[in-house]
CSV table of N, CA and C in Angstrom, one decimal:
chain,number,residue,atom,x,y,z
D,12,MET,N,0.9,-1.2,0.0
D,12,MET,CA,0.0,0.0,0.0
D,12,MET,C,0.9,1.3,-0.1
D,13,ILE,N,0.6,2.2,-0.9
D,13,ILE,CA,1.3,3.5,-0.9
D,13,ILE,C,0.5,4.5,-0.2
D,14,ASN,N,1.0,5.1,0.8
D,14,ASN,CA,0.3,6.0,1.7
D,14,ASN,C,0.7,7.4,1.4
D,15,VAL,N,-0.4,8.2,1.2
D,15,VAL,CA,-0.3,9.7,0.8
D,15,VAL,C,-0.9,10.5,1.9
D,16,LEU,N,-0.2,11.5,2.3
D,16,LEU,CA,-0.7,12.4,3.3
D,16,LEU,C,-0.6,13.9,2.9
D,17,PHE,N,-1.8,14.7,2.9
D,17,PHE,CA,-1.9,16.0,2.6
D,17,PHE,C,-1.8,16.8,3.9
D,18,VAL,N,-1.0,18.0,3.9
D,18,VAL,CA,-0.9,18.7,5.2
D,18,VAL,C,-1.0,20.2,4.9
D,19,CYS,N,-1.8,20.8,5.7
D,19,CYS,CA,-2.0,22.2,5.7
D,19,CYS,C,-1.9,22.7,7.1
D,20,LEU,N,-2.4,23.9,7.4
D,20,LEU,CA,-2.2,24.6,8.8
D,20,LEU,C,-3.2,24.0,9.7
D,21,GLY,N,-4.5,24.1,9.5
D,21,GLY,CA,-5.4,23.6,10.5
D,21,GLY,C,-6.2,22.3,10.1
D,22,ASN,N,-6.0,21.9,8.9
D,22,ASN,CA,-6.7,20.7,8.4
D,22,ASN,C,-8.2,20.7,8.4
D,23,ILE,N,-8.7,22.0,7.9
D,23,ILE,CA,-10.1,22.1,7.8
D,23,ILE,C,-10.4,22.8,6.3
D,24,CYS,N,-9.4,23.2,5.6
D,24,CYS,CA,-9.7,23.8,4.3
D,24,CYS,C,-8.9,23.0,3.2
D,25,ARG,N,-7.6,23.4,3.1
D,25,ARG,CA,-6.9,22.8,1.9
D,25,ARG,C,-6.6,21.4,1.9
D,26,SER,N,-6.0,20.9,3.1
D,26,SER,CA,-5.5,19.5,3.1
D,26,SER,C,-6.8,18.5,3.1
D,27,PRO,N,-7.9,18.8,3.7
D,27,PRO,CA,-9.1,17.9,3.6
D,27,PRO,C,-9.6,17.9,2.2
D,28,MET,N,-9.5,19.1,1.5
D,28,MET,CA,-10.0,19.3,0.2
D,28,MET,C,-9.1,18.3,-0.7
D,29,ALA,N,-7.8,18.5,-0.5
D,29,ALA,CA,-6.9,17.6,-1.3
D,29,ALA,C,-7.2,16.1,-1.1
D,30,GLU,N,-7.3,15.8,0.2
D,30,GLU,CA,-7.6,14.4,0.5
D,30,GLU,C,-8.9,13.8,-0.2
D,31,ALA,N,-9.9,14.6,-0.2
D,31,ALA,CA,-11.2,14.2,-0.7
D,31,ALA,C,-11.0,14.1,-2.3
D,32,ILE,N,-10.4,15.1,-2.9
D,32,ILE,CA,-10.2,15.2,-4.4
D,32,ILE,C,-9.3,14.0,-4.8
D,33,PHE,N,-8.2,13.8,-4.1
D,33,PHE,CA,-7.3,12.7,-4.4
D,33,PHE,C,-8.0,11.4,-4.2
D,34,GLN,N,-8.6,11.2,-3.2
D,34,GLN,CA,-9.4,9.9,-2.9
D,34,GLN,C,-10.3,9.6,-4.0
D,35,ASP,N,-11.0,10.7,-4.4
D,35,ASP,CA,-12.0,10.5,-5.6
D,35,ASP,C,-11.3,10.1,-6.8
D,36,LYS,N,-10.2,10.7,-7.1
D,36,LYS,CA,-9.4,10.3,-8.3
D,36,LYS,C,-8.9,8.9,-8.2
D,37,VAL,N,-8.4,8.5,-7.0
D,37,VAL,CA,-7.9,7.2,-6.8
D,37,VAL,C,-9.0,6.1,-7.1
D,38,LYS,N,-10.1,6.5,-6.4
D,38,LYS,CA,-11.3,5.5,-6.6
D,38,LYS,C,-11.8,5.4,-8.1
D,39,LYS,N,-11.9,6.5,-8.7
D,39,LYS,CA,-12.3,6.5,-10.2
D,39,LYS,C,-11.3,5.8,-11.1
D,40,SER,N,-10.0,5.8,-10.7
D,40,SER,CA,-8.9,5.2,-11.4
D,40,SER,C,-8.8,3.7,-11.1
D,41,GLY,N,-9.6,3.2,-10.0
D,41,GLY,CA,-9.5,1.8,-9.7
D,41,GLY,C,-8.3,1.4,-8.9
D,42,LEU,N,-7.7,2.4,-8.2
D,42,LEU,CA,-6.4,2.2,-7.5
D,42,LEU,C,-6.6,2.1,-6.1
D,43,ASP,N,-7.8,2.0,-5.5
D,43,ASP,CA,-8.0,1.9,-4.0
D,43,ASP,C,-7.2,0.8,-3.3
D,44,ALA,N,-7.0,-0.3,-4.0
D,44,ALA,CA,-6.2,-1.3,-3.4
D,44,ALA,C,-4.7,-1.0,-3.3
D,45,TYR,N,-4.3,0.1,-4.0
D,45,TYR,CA,-2.8,0.5,-4.0
D,45,TYR,C,-2.5,1.7,-3.2
D,46,LEU,N,-3.5,2.6,-3.1
D,46,LEU,CA,-3.2,3.9,-2.5
D,46,LEU,C,-4.2,4.2,-1.2
D,47,SER,N,-3.5,4.7,-0.2
D,47,SER,CA,-4.3,5.1,1.0
D,47,SER,C,-4.1,6.6,1.1
D,48,VAL,N,-5.1,7.3,1.5
D,48,VAL,CA,-5.0,8.8,1.5
D,48,VAL,C,-5.6,9.3,2.9
D,49,ASP,N,-4.8,10.4,3.3
D,49,ASP,CA,-5.2,11.0,4.7
D,49,ASP,C,-4.8,12.5,4.5
D,50,SER,N,-5.2,13.2,5.6
D,50,SER,CA,-4.7,14.6,5.7
D,50,SER,C,-4.6,14.9,7.2
D,51,ALA,N,-3.8,16.0,7.4
D,51,ALA,CA,-3.6,16.4,8.7
D,51,ALA,C,-3.2,18.0,8.7
D,52,GLY,N,-3.1,18.6,9.9
D,52,GLY,CA,-2.6,20.0,10.0
D,52,GLY,C,-1.5,20.1,10.8
D,53,THR,N,-0.7,21.2,10.6
D,53,THR,CA,0.5,21.3,11.5
D,53,THR,C,0.1,22.0,12.8
D,54,GLY,N,-1.2,22.6,12.9
D,54,GLY,CA,-1.7,23.2,14.1
D,54,GLY,C,-2.7,22.3,14.8
D,55,ASN,N,-3.0,22.6,16.0
D,55,ASN,CA,-4.0,21.8,16.7
D,55,ASN,C,-5.3,22.4,17.0
D,56,TRP,N,-5.7,23.5,16.5
D,56,TRP,CA,-6.9,24.3,16.7
D,56,TRP,C,-8.1,23.6,16.4
D,57,HIS,N,-8.1,22.8,15.4
D,57,HIS,CA,-9.4,22.2,14.9
D,57,HIS,C,-9.5,20.7,15.0
D,58,ILE,N,-8.7,20.1,15.8
D,58,ILE,CA,-8.8,18.6,16.0
D,58,ILE,C,-10.1,18.1,16.2
D,59,GLY,N,-10.6,17.2,15.5
D,59,GLY,CA,-11.9,16.5,15.6
D,59,GLY,C,-13.0,17.3,14.9
D,60,LYS,N,-12.7,18.3,14.2
D,60,LYS,CA,-13.7,19.1,13.6
D,60,LYS,C,-13.9,18.7,12.1
D,61,ARG,N,-15.1,18.9,11.5
D,61,ARG,CA,-15.4,18.7,10.2
D,61,ARG,C,-14.7,19.9,9.4
D,62,PRO,N,-14.5,19.7,8.1
D,62,PRO,CA,-14.0,20.7,7.1
D,62,PRO,C,-14.8,22.0,7.2
D,63,HIS,N,-14.2,23.1,7.0
D,63,HIS,CA,-14.8,24.4,6.8
D,63,HIS,C,-15.9,24.3,5.9
D,64,GLU,N,-17.0,25.2,6.1
D,64,GLU,CA,-18.1,25.0,5.2
D,64,GLU,C,-17.9,25.4,3.7
D,65,GLY,N,-16.9,26.3,3.6
D,65,GLY,CA,-16.4,26.6,2.2
D,65,GLY,C,-15.8,25.4,1.4
D,66,THR,N,-15.1,24.6,2.3
D,66,THR,CA,-14.6,23.4,1.7
D,66,THR,C,-15.7,22.3,1.3
D,67,VAL,N,-16.6,22.2,2.3
D,67,VAL,CA,-17.7,21.3,2.1
D,67,VAL,C,-18.6,21.8,0.9
D,68,ASP,N,-18.9,23.1,0.7
D,68,ASP,CA,-19.7,23.5,-0.3
D,68,ASP,C,-19.1,23.3,-1.6
D,69,ILE,N,-17.7,23.5,-1.8
D,69,ILE,CA,-17.1,23.3,-3.2
D,69,ILE,C,-17.0,21.8,-3.4
D,70,LEU,N,-16.7,21.0,-2.4
D,70,LEU,CA,-16.7,19.6,-2.6
D,70,LEU,C,-18.1,19.0,-3.1
D,71,GLU,N,-19.1,19.5,-2.5
D,71,GLU,CA,-20.4,19.1,-2.9
D,71,GLU,C,-20.7,19.6,-4.3
D,72,LYS,N,-20.4,20.8,-4.7
D,72,LYS,CA,-20.6,21.4,-6.0
D,72,LYS,C,-20.0,20.4,-7.0
D,73,TYR,N,-18.8,19.8,-6.7
D,73,TYR,CA,-18.2,18.9,-7.7
D,73,TYR,C,-18.5,17.5,-7.4
D,74,GLN,N,-19.4,17.2,-6.5
D,74,GLN,CA,-19.8,15.8,-6.2
D,74,GLN,C,-18.6,14.9,-5.7
D,75,VAL,N,-17.8,15.5,-4.8
D,75,VAL,CA,-16.7,14.8,-4.3
D,75,VAL,C,-17.0,14.5,-2.8
D,76,SER,N,-17.0,13.3,-2.4
D,76,SER,CA,-17.3,12.7,-1.0
D,76,SER,C,-16.4,13.4,0.0
D,77,HIS,N,-17.0,13.8,1.2
D,77,HIS,CA,-16.3,14.4,2.3
D,77,HIS,C,-16.7,13.9,3.6
D,78,GLU,N,-17.6,13.0,3.7
D,78,GLU,CA,-18.3,12.7,4.9
D,78,GLU,C,-17.4,12.2,6.0
D,79,ALA,N,-16.3,11.5,5.6
D,79,ALA,CA,-15.4,10.8,6.6
D,79,ALA,C,-14.3,11.8,7.2
D,80,LEU,N,-14.3,13.1,6.7
D,80,LEU,CA,-13.2,13.8,7.0
D,80,LEU,C,-13.3,14.6,8.4
D,81,LEU,N,-12.3,14.4,9.2
D,81,LEU,CA,-12.2,15.0,10.5
D,81,LEU,C,-10.7,15.5,10.7
D,82,ALA,N,-10.6,16.8,11.1
D,82,ALA,CA,-9.3,17.3,11.3
D,82,ALA,C,-8.4,16.6,12.4
D,83,ARG,N,-7.2,16.5,12.1
D,83,ARG,CA,-6.3,16.0,13.1
D,83,ARG,C,-4.9,16.7,12.9
D,84,GLN,N,-4.0,16.6,13.9
D,84,GLN,CA,-2.7,17.2,13.8
D,84,GLN,C,-1.7,16.2,13.3
D,85,VAL,N,-0.8,16.6,12.4
D,85,VAL,CA,0.3,15.7,12.0
D,85,VAL,C,1.2,15.3,13.2
D,86,GLU,N,1.6,14.2,13.1
D,86,GLU,CA,2.5,13.6,14.2
D,86,GLU,C,3.8,13.1,13.6
D,87,LYS,N,4.9,13.0,14.4
D,87,LYS,CA,6.1,12.6,13.9
D,87,LYS,C,6.0,11.1,13.3
D,88,LYS,N,5.1,10.3,13.9
D,88,LYS,CA,5.0,8.9,13.3
D,88,LYS,C,4.4,8.9,12.0
D,89,ASP,N,3.7,9.9,11.6
D,89,ASP,CA,3.1,10.1,10.2
D,89,ASP,C,4.3,10.2,9.1
D,90,LEU,N,5.4,10.8,9.6
D,90,LEU,CA,6.5,11.0,8.6
D,90,LEU,C,7.2,9.6,8.4
D,91,LYS,N,6.9,8.6,9.2
D,91,LYS,CA,7.4,7.3,8.9
D,91,LYS,C,6.4,6.4,8.2
D,92,ALA,N,5.1,6.7,8.5
D,92,ALA,CA,4.0,5.9,8.0
D,92,ALA,C,3.5,6.2,6.5
D,93,PHE,N,3.9,7.4,6.1
D,93,PHE,CA,3.4,7.9,4.8
D,93,PHE,C,4.6,8.0,3.8
D,94,ASP,N,4.3,7.5,2.5
D,94,ASP,CA,5.3,7.5,1.5
D,94,ASP,C,5.5,8.9,0.8
D,95,TYR,N,4.3,9.6,0.7
D,95,TYR,CA,4.3,10.8,0.1
D,95,TYR,C,3.6,11.9,1.0
D,96,ILE,N,4.3,12.8,1.4
D,96,ILE,CA,3.7,13.9,2.3
D,96,ILE,C,3.7,15.2,1.6
D,97,ILE,N,2.5,15.6,1.3
D,97,ILE,CA,2.3,16.8,0.4
D,97,ILE,C,1.8,18.0,1.2
D,98,ALA,N,2.6,19.0,1.3
D,98,ALA,CA,2.3,20.2,2.0
D,98,ALA,C,1.6,21.3,1.0
D,99,MET,N,0.8,22.1,1.6
D,99,MET,CA,0.0,23.0,0.7
D,99,MET,C,0.9,24.3,0.5
D,100,ASP,N,1.8,24.7,1.4
D,100,ASP,CA,2.6,25.9,1.2
D,100,ASP,C,4.0,25.7,1.8
D,101,ALA,N,4.8,26.8,1.7
D,101,ALA,CA,6.1,26.8,2.1
D,101,ALA,C,6.2,26.7,3.7
D,102,SER,N,5.3,27.3,4.4
D,102,SER,CA,5.3,27.4,5.8
D,102,SER,C,4.9,25.9,6.3
D,103,ASN,N,4.0,25.3,5.7
D,103,ASN,CA,3.7,23.8,6.1
D,103,ASN,C,4.9,23.0,5.8
D,104,LEU,N,5.5,23.1,4.7
D,104,LEU,CA,6.7,22.3,4.3
D,104,LEU,C,7.8,22.6,5.4
D,105,GLY,N,8.0,23.8,5.7
D,105,GLY,CA,9.0,24.1,6.7
D,105,GLY,C,8.7,23.4,8.1
D,106,ASN,N,7.4,23.5,8.5
D,106,ASN,CA,7.0,22.8,9.8
D,106,ASN,C,7.3,21.2,9.7
D,107,LEU,N,7.0,20.7,8.5
D,107,LEU,CA,7.3,19.3,8.4
D,107,LEU,C,8.7,19.0,8.4
D,108,HIS,N,9.6,19.8,7.8
D,108,HIS,CA,11.0,19.6,7.9
D,108,HIS,C,11.5,19.6,9.2
D,109,LYS,N,10.9,20.5,10.0
D,109,LYS,CA,11.4,20.6,11.5
D,109,LYS,C,11.0,19.3,12.3
D,110,LEU,N,9.8,18.9,11.9
D,110,LEU,CA,9.3,17.7,12.7
D,110,LEU,C,10.1,16.4,12.2
D,111,LYS,N,10.6,16.4,10.8
D,111,LYS,CA,11.1,15.2,10.2
D,111,LYS,C,12.5,15.0,10.8
D,112,GLY,N,12.9,13.8,11.1
D,112,GLY,CA,14.2,13.4,11.4
D,112,GLY,C,15.0,12.7,10.3
D,113,GLN,N,16.2,12.3,10.6
D,113,GLN,CA,16.9,11.5,9.6
D,113,GLN,C,16.3,10.2,9.2
D,114,SER,N,15.6,9.6,10.1
D,114,SER,CA,15.1,8.2,9.9
D,114,SER,C,13.7,8.1,9.2
D,115,GLU,N,13.0,9.2,9.1
D,115,GLU,CA,11.6,9.1,8.4
D,115,GLU,C,11.9,9.0,7.1
D,116,SER,N,10.9,8.1,6.4
D,116,SER,CA,11.1,7.7,5.0
D,116,SER,C,10.2,8.5,4.1
D,117,GLY,N,9.2,9.2,4.5
D,117,GLY,CA,8.3,9.9,3.6
D,117,GLY,C,9.0,11.0,2.8
D,118,GLU,N,8.6,11.1,1.5
D,118,GLU,CA,9.0,12.2,0.7
D,118,GLU,C,8.3,13.4,0.9
D,119,LEU,N,8.9,14.6,1.1
D,119,LEU,CA,8.1,15.9,1.2
D,119,LEU,C,8.0,16.6,0.0
D,120,PHE,N,6.9,17.1,-0.4
D,120,PHE,CA,6.6,17.9,-1.6
D,120,PHE,C,5.6,19.1,-1.2
D,121,ARG,N,5.5,20.1,-2.1
D,121,ARG,CA,4.4,21.0,-2.0
D,121,ARG,C,3.5,20.6,-3.2
D,122,LEU,N,2.2,20.6,-3.0
D,122,LEU,CA,1.3,20.1,-4.1
D,122,LEU,C,1.6,20.9,-5.4
D,123,LEU,N,1.8,22.1,-5.3
D,123,LEU,CA,2.0,22.7,-6.6
D,123,LEU,C,3.4,22.7,-7.3
D,124,ASP,N,4.2,21.8,-6.7
D,124,ASP,CA,5.4,21.3,-7.3
D,124,ASP,C,5.0,20.4,-8.5
D,125,PHE,N,3.7,19.9,-8.5
D,125,PHE,CA,3.2,19.0,-9.6
D,125,PHE,C,2.4,19.9,-10.6
D,126,VAL,N,2.5,21.2,-10.5
D,126,VAL,CA,1.8,22.0,-11.4
D,126,VAL,C,2.7,23.1,-11.8
D,127,PRO,N,3.8,22.7,-12.7
D,127,PRO,CA,4.8,23.7,-13.0
D,127,PRO,C,4.4,24.8,-13.9
D,128,GLU,N,3.2,24.8,-14.5
D,128,GLU,CA,2.8,25.9,-15.3
D,128,GLU,C,2.3,27.1,-14.4
D,129,LEU,N,2.0,26.8,-13.0
D,129,LEU,CA,1.7,27.9,-12.2
D,129,LEU,C,2.8,28.7,-11.7
D,130,LYS,N,2.7,30.0,-11.6
D,130,LYS,CA,3.9,30.8,-11.1
D,130,LYS,C,4.0,30.6,-9.7
D,131,THR,N,2.9,30.4,-8.8
D,131,THR,CA,3.0,30.2,-7.4
D,131,THR,C,3.2,28.8,-7.1
D,132,LYS,N,3.9,28.5,-6.0
D,132,LYS,CA,4.0,27.1,-5.5
D,132,LYS,C,3.3,26.9,-4.1
D,133,ASP,N,2.7,28.0,-3.7
D,133,ASP,CA,1.8,27.9,-2.5
D,133,ASP,C,0.3,27.9,-2.8
D,134,VAL,N,-0.4,26.9,-2.3
D,134,VAL,CA,-1.9,27.0,-2.3
D,134,VAL,C,-2.3,28.1,-1.3
D,135,PRO,N,-3.0,29.1,-1.7
D,135,PRO,CA,-3.4,30.1,-0.7
D,135,PRO,C,-4.4,29.5,0.2
D,136,ASP,N,-4.4,29.9,1.5
D,136,ASP,CA,-5.3,29.4,2.5
D,136,ASP,C,-6.7,30.2,2.4
D,137,PRO,N,-7.8,29.4,2.0
D,137,PRO,CA,-9.1,30.0,1.8
D,137,PRO,C,-9.7,30.4,3.1
D,138,TYR,N,-9.2,29.9,4.2
D,138,TYR,CA,-9.7,30.3,5.6
D,138,TYR,C,-9.5,31.8,5.7
D,139,PHE,N,-8.4,32.3,5.1
D,139,PHE,CA,-8.1,33.8,5.3
D,139,PHE,C,-8.6,34.5,4.1
D,140,THR,N,-8.5,33.9,2.8
D,140,THR,CA,-8.7,34.5,1.6
D,140,THR,C,-10.3,34.5,1.2
D,141,GLY,N,-10.9,33.3,1.6
D,141,GLY,CA,-12.3,33.1,1.2
D,141,GLY,C,-12.4,32.5,-0.3
D,142,ASN,N,-11.3,32.4,-0.9
D,142,ASN,CA,-11.3,32.1,-2.4
D,142,ASN,C,-11.3,30.5,-2.5
D,143,PHE,N,-12.3,29.8,-2.2
D,143,PHE,CA,-12.4,28.3,-2.3
D,143,PHE,C,-12.4,27.9,-3.7
D,144,VAL,N,-13.1,28.7,-4.6
D,144,VAL,CA,-13.1,28.3,-6.1
D,144,VAL,C,-11.7,28.2,-6.7
D,145,GLU,N,-10.9,29.2,-6.5
D,145,GLU,CA,-9.5,29.2,-7.0
D,145,GLU,C,-8.7,28.1,-6.3
D,146,VAL,N,-8.9,27.9,-5.0
D,146,VAL,CA,-8.1,26.9,-4.4
D,146,VAL,C,-8.5,25.5,-4.8
D,147,TYR,N,-9.8,25.3,-5.1
D,147,TYR,CA,-10.3,24.1,-5.6
D,147,TYR,C,-9.6,23.7,-6.9
D,148,ALA,N,-9.6,24.7,-7.8
D,148,ALA,CA,-8.9,24.5,-9.2
D,148,ALA,C,-7.5,24.1,-9.0
D,149,MET,N,-6.7,24.8,-8.1
D,149,MET,CA,-5.3,24.6,-7.9
D,149,MET,C,-5.1,23.1,-7.4
D,150,VAL,N,-5.9,22.8,-6.4
D,150,VAL,CA,-5.8,21.5,-5.6
D,150,VAL,C,-6.2,20.3,-6.6
D,151,GLU,N,-7.2,20.6,-7.4
D,151,GLU,CA,-7.7,19.5,-8.4
D,151,GLU,C,-6.6,19.2,-9.4
D,152,LYS,N,-6.0,20.3,-9.9
D,152,LYS,CA,-4.9,20.1,-10.9
D,152,LYS,C,-3.6,19.5,-10.3
D,153,GLY,N,-3.4,19.9,-9.0
D,153,GLY,CA,-2.2,19.2,-8.4
D,153,GLY,C,-2.4,17.8,-8.0
D,154,CYS,N,-3.6,17.4,-7.6
D,154,CYS,CA,-4.0,16.1,-7.3
D,154,CYS,C,-4.0,15.2,-8.6
D,155,ALA,N,-4.5,15.7,-9.7
D,155,ALA,CA,-4.4,14.9,-10.9
D,155,ALA,C,-3.0,14.7,-11.4
D,156,ASN,N,-2.1,15.7,-11.3
D,156,ASN,CA,-0.7,15.5,-11.6
D,156,ASN,C,0.1,14.6,-10.6
D,157,LEU,N,-0.3,14.8,-9.4
D,157,LEU,CA,0.3,13.9,-8.4
D,157,LEU,C,0.0,12.4,-8.6
D,158,LEU,N,-1.2,12.2,-8.9
D,158,LEU,CA,-1.7,10.8,-9.2
D,158,LEU,C,-0.9,10.2,-10.4
D,159,THR,N,-0.7,11.0,-11.4
D,159,THR,CA,0.0,10.6,-12.5
D,159,THR,C,1.5,10.4,-12.1
D,160,TYR,N,2.1,11.2,-11.4
D,160,TYR,CA,3.4,11.0,-10.9
D,160,TYR,C,3.6,9.7,-10.1
D,161,ILE,N,2.7,9.5,-9.2
D,161,ILE,CA,2.8,8.3,-8.3
D,161,ILE,C,2.6,7.0,-9.2
D,162,LYS,N,1.6,7.0,-10.0
D,162,LYS,CA,1.4,5.9,-10.9
D,162,LYS,C,2.7,5.6,-11.7
D,163,GLU,N,3.3,6.5,-12.3
D,163,GLU,CA,4.5,6.3,-13.0
D,163,GLU,C,5.7,5.9,-12.1
D,164,LYS,N,5.8,6.5,-11.0
D,164,LYS,CA,7.0,6.2,-10.1
D,164,LYS,C,6.8,4.8,-9.5
D,165,GLU,N,5.6,4.5,-9.1
D,165,GLU,CA,5.3,3.2,-8.5
D,165,GLU,C,5.0,2.1,-9.4
D,166,SER,N,4.9,2.4,-10.6
D,166,SER,CA,4.5,1.4,-11.7
D,166,SER,C,3.2,0.7,-11.4
D,167,ILE,N,2.1,1.5,-11.1
D,167,ILE,CA,0.8,1.0,-10.8
D,167,ILE,C,-0.2,1.5,-11.8
């Protein structure tokens, strides 16, 4: 099983959106038996909460399942358990690098590393900007390209 973890700040906007979109793509590709998907936040403010209503609304608009999503905080053990750890922005990535030690095996990326045509490499936080439509488009494209990358790299 290949384990993928999406990480943002509070785990109520960007990373649960990415988890839901990526899981939807995995399922539609028939790869559920090969890929496991989760999300977490670097902060602890929203542990146990459902995604932000803006995230829920945009996922429902595109008919992407979100029922099982609950916020949690990333832990050091996640950095060993997950093969691909995908941060939403440079700050999240920096926090993950601080948490990661020499022995953890997960590869760290930013989601928009997989969308080279975009000028920005950080997914803006719609909790602060309110721009869930723009964020959804960025996350959807990043997830599509990430899935292609993993399929090629892992030969699945």
